[in-house]
Tab-separated table of C-alpha atoms and ligand atoms in Angstrom:
chain	number	residue	atom	x	y	z
A	1	MET	CA	-21.975	-24.347	19.826
A	2	THR	CA	-21.764	-28.247	20.012
A	3	THR	CA	-20.445	-29.759	16.298
A	4	PRO	CA	-19.708	-33.288	15.161
A	5	GLY	CA	-15.913	-33.608	14.669
A	6	PRO	CA	-15.871	-33.259	10.692
A	7	VAL	CA	-13.595	-35.832	8.451
A	8	PRO	CA	-10.480	-34.742	7.683
A	9	SER	CA	-11.230	-34.044	3.913
A	10	THR	CA	-13.693	-30.917	5.035
A	11	VAL	CA	-10.525	-28.386	5.213
A	12	PRO	CA	-9.751	-27.596	2.062
A	13	ALA	CA	-6.254	-27.481	0.468
A	14	LEU	CA	-4.722	-24.385	-1.025
A	15	PRO	CA	-2.357	-24.714	-3.381
A	16	LEU	CA	1.958	-23.491	-2.743
A	17	ASN	CA	3.234	-21.881	-5.526
A	18	SER	CA	6.575	-24.135	-5.128
A	19	GLY	CA	4.492	-27.431	-5.254
A	20	GLY	CA	2.247	-29.101	-3.161
A	21	SER	CA	-0.561	-27.061	-0.961
A	22	ILE	CA	-1.727	-26.564	2.804
A	23	PRO	CA	-4.289	-27.005	4.742
A	24	GLN	CA	-6.276	-23.951	4.916
A	25	LEU	CA	-7.238	-23.642	8.478
A	26	GLY	CA	-4.116	-25.155	11.351
A	27	LEU	CA	-3.878	-25.037	14.900
A	28	GLY	CA	-1.727	-22.227	16.445
A	29	THR	CA	0.254	-23.260	19.616
A	30	TRP	CA	1.212	-19.752	21.054
A	31	PRO	CA	1.466	-19.425	23.768
A	32	LEU	CA	1.359	-23.250	25.052
A	33	ASP	CA	4.000	-25.085	26.899
A	34	ASP	CA	4.920	-28.386	25.740
A	35	ALA	CA	2.972	-30.056	28.074
A	36	ALA	CA	-0.378	-28.375	26.833
A	37	VAL	CA	0.525	-28.305	23.338
A	38	GLU	CA	1.255	-31.661	23.495
A	39	LYS	CA	-2.528	-32.693	24.648
A	40	ALA	CA	-3.859	-30.191	22.199
A	41	VAL	CA	-2.311	-31.632	19.091
A	42	VAL	CA	-3.745	-34.781	20.014
A	43	ALA	CA	-7.113	-33.509	21.056
A	44	ALA	CA	-6.990	-31.779	17.023
A	45	ALA	CA	-5.685	-34.568	15.340
A	46	GLY	CA	-8.861	-36.400	16.667
A	47	LEU	CA	-11.116	-33.722	15.126
A	48	GLY	CA	-9.393	-33.888	11.694
A	49	TYR	CA	-6.729	-30.678	12.475
A	50	ARG	CA	-3.948	-32.101	9.844
A	51	HIS	CA	-2.069	-28.764	10.265
A	52	VAL	CA	-0.161	-27.250	13.133
A	53	ASP	CA	1.923	-24.050	13.472
A	54	THR	CA	4.712	-23.719	16.156
A	55	ALA	CA	8.069	-21.674	15.916
A	56	VAL	CA	11.564	-21.849	18.023
A	57	LYS	CA	10.579	-18.850	19.743
A	58	TYR	CA	7.480	-20.042	21.099
A	59	GLY	CA	9.639	-22.578	23.083
A	60	ASN	CA	6.734	-25.736	22.459
A	61	GLU	CA	8.150	-27.881	19.598
A	62	VAL	CA	8.927	-30.611	22.090
A	63	GLY	CA	5.767	-30.870	22.681
A	64	VAL	CA	4.317	-30.240	19.363
A	65	GLY	CA	6.201	-33.732	18.253
A	66	ARG	CA	5.044	-35.223	21.187
A	67	GLY	CA	1.701	-34.957	19.696
A	68	LEU	CA	2.537	-35.627	16.222
A	69	THR	CA	3.764	-38.851	17.493
A	70	ALA	CA	0.660	-39.531	20.307
A	71	SER	CA	-1.898	-38.927	17.306
A	72	GLY	CA	-0.717	-41.730	15.765
A	73	VAL	CA	-1.434	-39.947	11.948
A	74	ALA	CA	1.218	-40.501	9.786
A	75	ARG	CA	3.223	-37.919	8.638
A	76	ASP	CA	2.661	-37.246	5.681
A	77	GLU	CA	-0.815	-36.809	6.436
A	78	TRP	CA	0.613	-33.819	8.424
A	79	PHE	CA	1.790	-30.534	7.142
A	80	VAL	CA	3.975	-28.725	9.921
A	81	THR	CA	5.411	-25.029	9.945
A	82	THR	CA	8.030	-23.952	12.145
A	83	LYS	CA	9.796	-20.048	12.292
A	84	LEU	CA	13.267	-19.620	12.385
A	85	ASP	CA	13.747	-15.773	14.427
A	86	GLY	CA	16.134	-13.211	14.774
A	87	GLU	CA	19.008	-15.491	16.324
A	88	TYR	CA	18.809	-17.457	13.627
A	89	GLN	CA	19.542	-14.693	10.537
A	90	GLY	CA	22.387	-14.366	8.616
A	91	GLN	CA	25.624	-16.571	7.707
A	92	ASP	CA	24.170	-19.483	7.818
A	93	ARG	CA	22.937	-19.795	10.783
A	94	ALA	CA	19.528	-20.834	9.489
A	95	VAL	CA	20.742	-24.426	8.973
A	96	ALA	CA	21.830	-25.346	12.309
A	97	GLY	CA	18.750	-23.424	13.778
A	98	LEU	CA	16.254	-25.988	11.618
A	99	GLU	CA	18.631	-29.245	12.500
A	100	ALA	CA	18.075	-28.046	15.923
A	101	SER	CA	13.808	-27.510	15.490
A	102	LEU	CA	13.684	-31.166	13.359
A	103	GLU	CA	15.330	-32.711	16.482
A	104	ARG	CA	12.808	-31.266	19.064
A	105	LEU	CA	9.875	-31.916	16.531
A	106	GLY	CA	11.341	-35.368	15.846
A	107	LEU	CA	10.660	-34.945	12.297
A	108	ASP	CA	13.162	-35.277	9.411
A	109	TYR	CA	11.708	-32.253	7.559
A	110	VAL	CA	8.778	-29.449	8.008
A	111	ASP	CA	6.040	-28.679	5.442
A	112	LEU	CA	6.702	-24.896	5.989
A	113	LEU	CA	9.773	-22.834	7.454
A	114	LEU	CA	9.093	-19.142	7.766
A	115	ILE	CA	11.999	-16.381	8.685
A	116	HIS	CA	9.862	-15.484	11.723
A	117	TRP	CA	10.556	-11.262	11.387
A	118	PRO	CA	12.250	-9.465	8.764
A	119	LEU	CA	14.128	-7.152	11.644
A	120	PRO	CA	15.046	-4.869	8.387
A	121	ALA	CA	17.455	-2.970	11.088
A	122	ARG	CA	19.457	-5.810	11.083
A	123	ASP	CA	19.793	-6.274	7.210
A	124	GLU	CA	20.282	-9.844	7.257
A	125	PHE	CA	16.728	-11.271	5.620
A	126	VAL	CA	18.077	-11.815	1.965
A	127	SER	CA	21.254	-13.990	3.079
A	128	THR	CA	18.741	-16.235	5.514
A	129	TRP	CA	16.474	-16.315	2.546
A	130	GLU	CA	19.365	-17.609	0.070
A	131	THR	CA	20.140	-20.402	3.271
A	132	PHE	CA	16.500	-21.332	3.196
A	133	VAL	CA	16.007	-21.981	-0.227
A	134	ARG	CA	19.033	-24.450	0.451
A	135	LEU	CA	17.128	-26.116	3.176
A	136	ARG	CA	14.167	-26.399	0.352
A	137	GLU	CA	16.299	-27.754	-2.246
A	138	ALA	CA	17.941	-30.100	0.323
A	139	GLY	CA	14.914	-31.392	1.747
A	140	LYS	CA	14.449	-29.933	5.229
A	141	ALA	CA	12.059	-28.147	5.138
A	142	ARG	CA	9.029	-28.830	1.709
A	143	ALA	CA	7.768	-24.898	1.271
A	144	ILE	CA	9.848	-21.741	2.716
A	145	GLY	CA	8.277	-18.718	3.118
A	146	VAL	CA	8.520	-15.546	5.510
A	147	SER	CA	6.179	-13.776	8.669
A	148	ASN	CA	5.311	-10.468	9.101
A	149	PHE	CA	7.133	-9.631	5.709
A	150	LYS	CA	6.142	-5.826	4.289
A	151	PRO	CA	5.989	-4.984	0.490
A	152	ALA	CA	9.066	-3.561	0.769
A	153	HIS	CA	10.573	-6.586	2.091
A	154	LEU	CA	9.442	-9.151	-0.393
A	155	ASP	CA	10.304	-6.595	-3.171
A	156	ARG	CA	13.830	-6.969	-2.094
A	157	LEU	CA	13.924	-10.942	-1.265
A	158	ILE	CA	12.571	-11.264	-5.092
A	159	ASP	CA	14.466	-8.858	-6.762
A	160	ALA	CA	18.336	-10.230	-4.757
A	161	THR	CA	17.027	-14.097	-5.168
A	162	GLY	CA	14.209	-14.353	-7.812
A	163	ILE	CA	12.834	-16.938	-5.218
A	164	VAL	CA	9.242	-16.212	-4.357
A	165	PRO	CA	8.060	-16.766	-0.962
A	166	ALA	CA	4.967	-19.493	-0.768
A	167	VAL	CA	3.474	-18.100	2.357
A	168	ASN	CA	3.493	-14.674	4.133
A	169	GLN	CA	2.097	-14.774	7.727
A	170	ILE	CA	0.771	-11.695	9.076
A	171	GLN	CA	-1.535	-10.551	11.960
A	172	LEU	CA	-4.938	-10.367	10.546
A	173	SER	CA	-8.226	-10.551	11.302
A	174	PRO	CA	-11.429	-8.170	10.321
A	175	ALA	CA	-9.978	-5.642	12.643
A	176	ILE	CA	-6.958	-5.454	10.735
A	177	THR	CA	-7.211	-6.373	7.556
A	178	ARG	CA	-3.771	-5.600	5.833
A	179	ARG	CA	-5.529	-4.816	2.475
A	180	GLU	CA	-2.174	-3.779	0.754
A	181	GLN	CA	-0.509	-6.346	2.285
A	182	ARG	CA	-2.988	-9.288	0.464
A	183	ALA	CA	-3.460	-7.512	-2.492
A	184	TYR	CA	0.673	-7.563	-2.892
A	185	ASP	CA	0.909	-11.171	-1.981
A	186	ALA	CA	-1.932	-12.185	-3.883
A	187	GLU	CA	-0.092	-10.516	-7.463
A	188	ARG	CA	2.699	-12.684	-6.953
A	189	GLY	CA	1.026	-15.515	-5.839
A	190	ILE	CA	2.313	-15.834	-2.126
A	191	LEU	CA	-0.482	-17.124	-0.147
A	192	THR	CA	-1.399	-15.152	3.099
A	193	GLU	CA	-1.894	-16.463	6.218
A	194	SER	CA	-3.795	-14.696	9.199
A	195	TRP	CA	-1.625	-14.554	12.606
A	196	SER	CA	-3.726	-14.112	15.890
A	197	PRO	CA	-6.920	-14.217	13.531
A	198	LEU	CA	-9.385	-13.831	15.844
A	199	GLY	CA	-7.808	-10.976	17.564
A	200	GLY	CA	-6.055	-12.862	19.774
A	201	GLY	CA	-8.742	-13.210	22.093
A	202	GLN	CA	-7.223	-9.474	23.436
A	203	GLY	CA	-9.577	-6.274	23.558
A	204	ASP	CA	-12.843	-6.893	21.755
A	205	LEU	CA	-13.048	-8.068	18.452
A	206	LEU	CA	-15.588	-11.578	19.577
A	207	SER	CA	-17.563	-9.231	21.059
A	208	ALA	CA	-18.192	-6.784	18.692
A	209	PRO	CA	-22.191	-6.346	17.989
A	210	VAL	CA	-21.923	-6.887	14.391
A	211	LEU	CA	-20.501	-10.254	15.208
A	212	ALA	CA	-23.095	-10.750	17.732
A	213	GLN	CA	-26.049	-10.115	14.789
A	214	LEU	CA	-24.222	-12.370	12.167
A	215	ALA	CA	-23.685	-15.092	14.912
A	216	GLN	CA	-27.182	-15.186	15.416
A	217	LYS	CA	-28.472	-14.901	11.805
A	218	HIS	CA	-26.235	-17.916	10.971
A	219	GLY	CA	-26.889	-19.920	14.501
A	220	ARG	CA	-22.944	-19.692	14.770
A	221	THR	CA	-20.292	-18.571	17.169
A	222	PRO	CA	-18.774	-14.995	16.721
A	223	ALA	CA	-15.507	-17.009	16.735
A	224	GLN	CA	-17.161	-19.123	13.836
A	225	ILE	CA	-18.276	-15.806	11.638
A	226	VAL	CA	-14.665	-14.123	12.012
A	227	LEU	CA	-12.887	-17.634	10.916
A	228	ARG	CA	-15.367	-17.921	7.569
A	229	TRP	CA	-14.548	-14.087	6.876
A	230	HIS	CA	-10.802	-15.235	6.631
A	231	ILE	CA	-12.154	-18.607	5.104
A	232	GLN	CA	-14.096	-17.027	1.681
A	233	ASN	CA	-11.081	-14.395	1.404
A	234	GLY	CA	-9.023	-17.166	0.226
A	235	LEU	CA	-6.607	-16.563	3.600
A	236	VAL	CA	-5.046	-19.511	5.060
A	237	VAL	CA	-5.799	-19.445	9.173
A	238	ILE	CA	-4.017	-21.102	12.426
A	239	PRO	CA	-6.505	-19.881	14.829
A	240	LYS	CA	-5.041	-20.929	18.818
A	241	SER	CA	-7.222	-22.986	21.012
A	242	ALA	CA	-6.634	-25.424	23.930
A	243	ASN	CA	-10.476	-26.219	24.346
A	244	PRO	CA	-11.158	-29.228	21.960
A	245	GLN	CA	-14.837	-27.971	21.908
A	246	ARG	CA	-13.840	-24.676	20.481
A	247	MET	CA	-11.472	-26.699	17.881
A	248	ALA	CA	-14.302	-28.826	17.078
A	249	ASP	CA	-16.137	-25.080	16.553
A	250	ASN	CA	-13.471	-23.720	14.422
A	251	LEU	CA	-12.955	-26.379	11.759
A	252	ALA	CA	-17.134	-26.260	11.766
A	253	ALA	CA	-16.328	-22.536	9.999
A	254	PHE	CA	-16.103	-24.442	6.483
A	255	ALA	CA	-19.973	-25.511	7.002
A	256	PHE	CA	-21.884	-22.535	6.528
A	257	GLU	CA	-21.440	-19.378	4.040
A	258	LEU	CA	-21.771	-15.632	4.883
A	259	ASP	CA	-23.269	-13.278	1.705
A	260	THR	CA	-21.780	-10.055	0.332
A	261	ASP	CA	-24.180	-8.289	2.744
A	262	ASP	CA	-22.611	-10.213	5.793
A	263	LEU	CA	-18.778	-9.864	4.293
A	264	ARG	CA	-19.784	-6.011	4.084
A	265	ALA	CA	-20.855	-5.674	7.717
A	266	LEU	CA	-17.880	-6.906	8.632
A	267	ASP	CA	-16.030	-4.569	6.856
A	268	SER	CA	-17.242	-1.729	9.798
A	269	LEU	CA	-14.497	-3.633	12.419
A	270	ASP	CA	-11.749	-2.626	10.361
A	271	GLU	CA	-9.721	-0.234	12.676
A	272	GLY	CA	-7.831	1.684	9.694
A	273	PRO	CA	-3.805	0.645	8.368
A	274	GLY	CA	-2.524	1.651	11.259
A	275	ALA	CA	-3.682	-1.362	13.385
A	276	GLY	CA	-1.759	-4.362	14.483
A	277	VAL	CA	2.229	-4.484	15.055
A	278	ASP	CA	3.916	-2.691	12.758
A	279	SER	CA	7.037	-5.284	11.626
A	280	ASP	CA	9.469	-2.527	10.902
A	281	ARG	CA	9.844	-1.824	14.519
A	282	SER	CA	8.849	-5.522	16.078
A	283	GLY	CA	9.839	-8.994	16.404
A	284	HIS	CA	12.629	-11.279	17.454
B	301	A2P	P1	-8.506	-20.722	24.185
B	301	A2P	O1	-7.446	-21.537	23.868
B	301	A2P	O2	-8.961	-21.047	25.788
B	301	A2P	O3	-9.855	-21.595	23.610
B	301	A2P	P2	-6.119	-16.352	18.059
B	301	A2P	O4	-5.746	-17.649	17.407
B	301	A2P	O5	-6.609	-14.985	17.657
B	301	A2P	O6	-4.602	-15.717	18.380
B	301	A2P	O7	-7.120	-16.389	19.006
B	301	A2P	C1	-6.753	-17.394	20.832
B	301	A2P	C2	-7.846	-16.920	22.032
B	301	A2P	O8	-8.903	-16.947	21.248
B	301	A2P	C3	-7.496	-18.240	22.473
B	301	A2P	O9	-7.195	-17.051	23.880
B	301	A2P	C4	-8.516	-18.889	22.320
B	301	A2P	O10	-8.766	-18.894	24.091
B	301	A2P	C5	-9.663	-18.165	21.847
B	301	A2P	N1	-10.619	-18.843	21.194
B	301	A2P	C6	-10.008	-19.907	20.097
B	301	A2P	N2	-11.110	-20.146	19.910
B	301	A2P	C7	-12.262	-19.701	20.054
B	301	A2P	C8	-13.303	-19.788	20.294
B	301	A2P	N3	-13.781	-20.309	19.441
B	301	A2P	N4	-14.248	-19.188	20.614
B	301	A2P	C9	-14.023	-18.255	21.974
B	301	A2P	N5	-12.640	-17.997	21.525
B	301	A2P	C10	-11.486	-18.703	20.877
């Protein structure tokens, strides 16, 4: 479906609990390599994207940084997230980890720094969080948060430090709804951000009959229906695409609305609480 590139102001920003705000939709970048991500970031910028999500583990921070520069968009208009994986947990390893990320990205600070996985068996995420708090105080990360954390992990972080993460980025889609985690996050002022919001292009989320029906009803694509579901649920969403037409389609999810019947119909896609990756057992 062809849609003109909307101006940047069409992406609303949601407030973060530590100050500032995050554009509700950004560009996901896994598994793009440096060359592909550089092109993708430039194309996305031209369409109005101002939010890019990467991670050390994606191995593409150099390309993201080149794309940011080549976009010609001023640094302070961008919202850039990176994540540090298990290699950087414990013993202040996150300090050198973020320094190396910043060097690859060509930036002085990131807008959001996330602990990529809790890795509860290692039991180092609380001390890592303490390091993150210091990195925020030093201005190297404007906001700090977590990814793939469950209520039990967050309880420990918050009880030990009193510092509530700004964001929890989790696998989330109409098929993997994480209702309990979303309620937990909302009660504590943590923004929930959806990774693989379109189901990762795997499985059959986008080909579900209910999405075809709603796409027809609204004159939109199934992907736009799914992204609109995230938006109306107050989630931050980072669909990955290397295809400029799809990037534009994904941004245009702000240009229409689902009604309560539509949202109820989408509930039929929910695969139940056991769906998706289990972060007690996964991650790096
Ligand atoms: P592509 O990069 O070729 O556009 P997720 O963000 O949930 O992980 O999903 C990413 C997958 O969904 C990628 O395979 C991406 O492919 C595909 N995708 C992204 N946007 C759209 C869209 N608007 N319509 C269909 N597929 C899409």
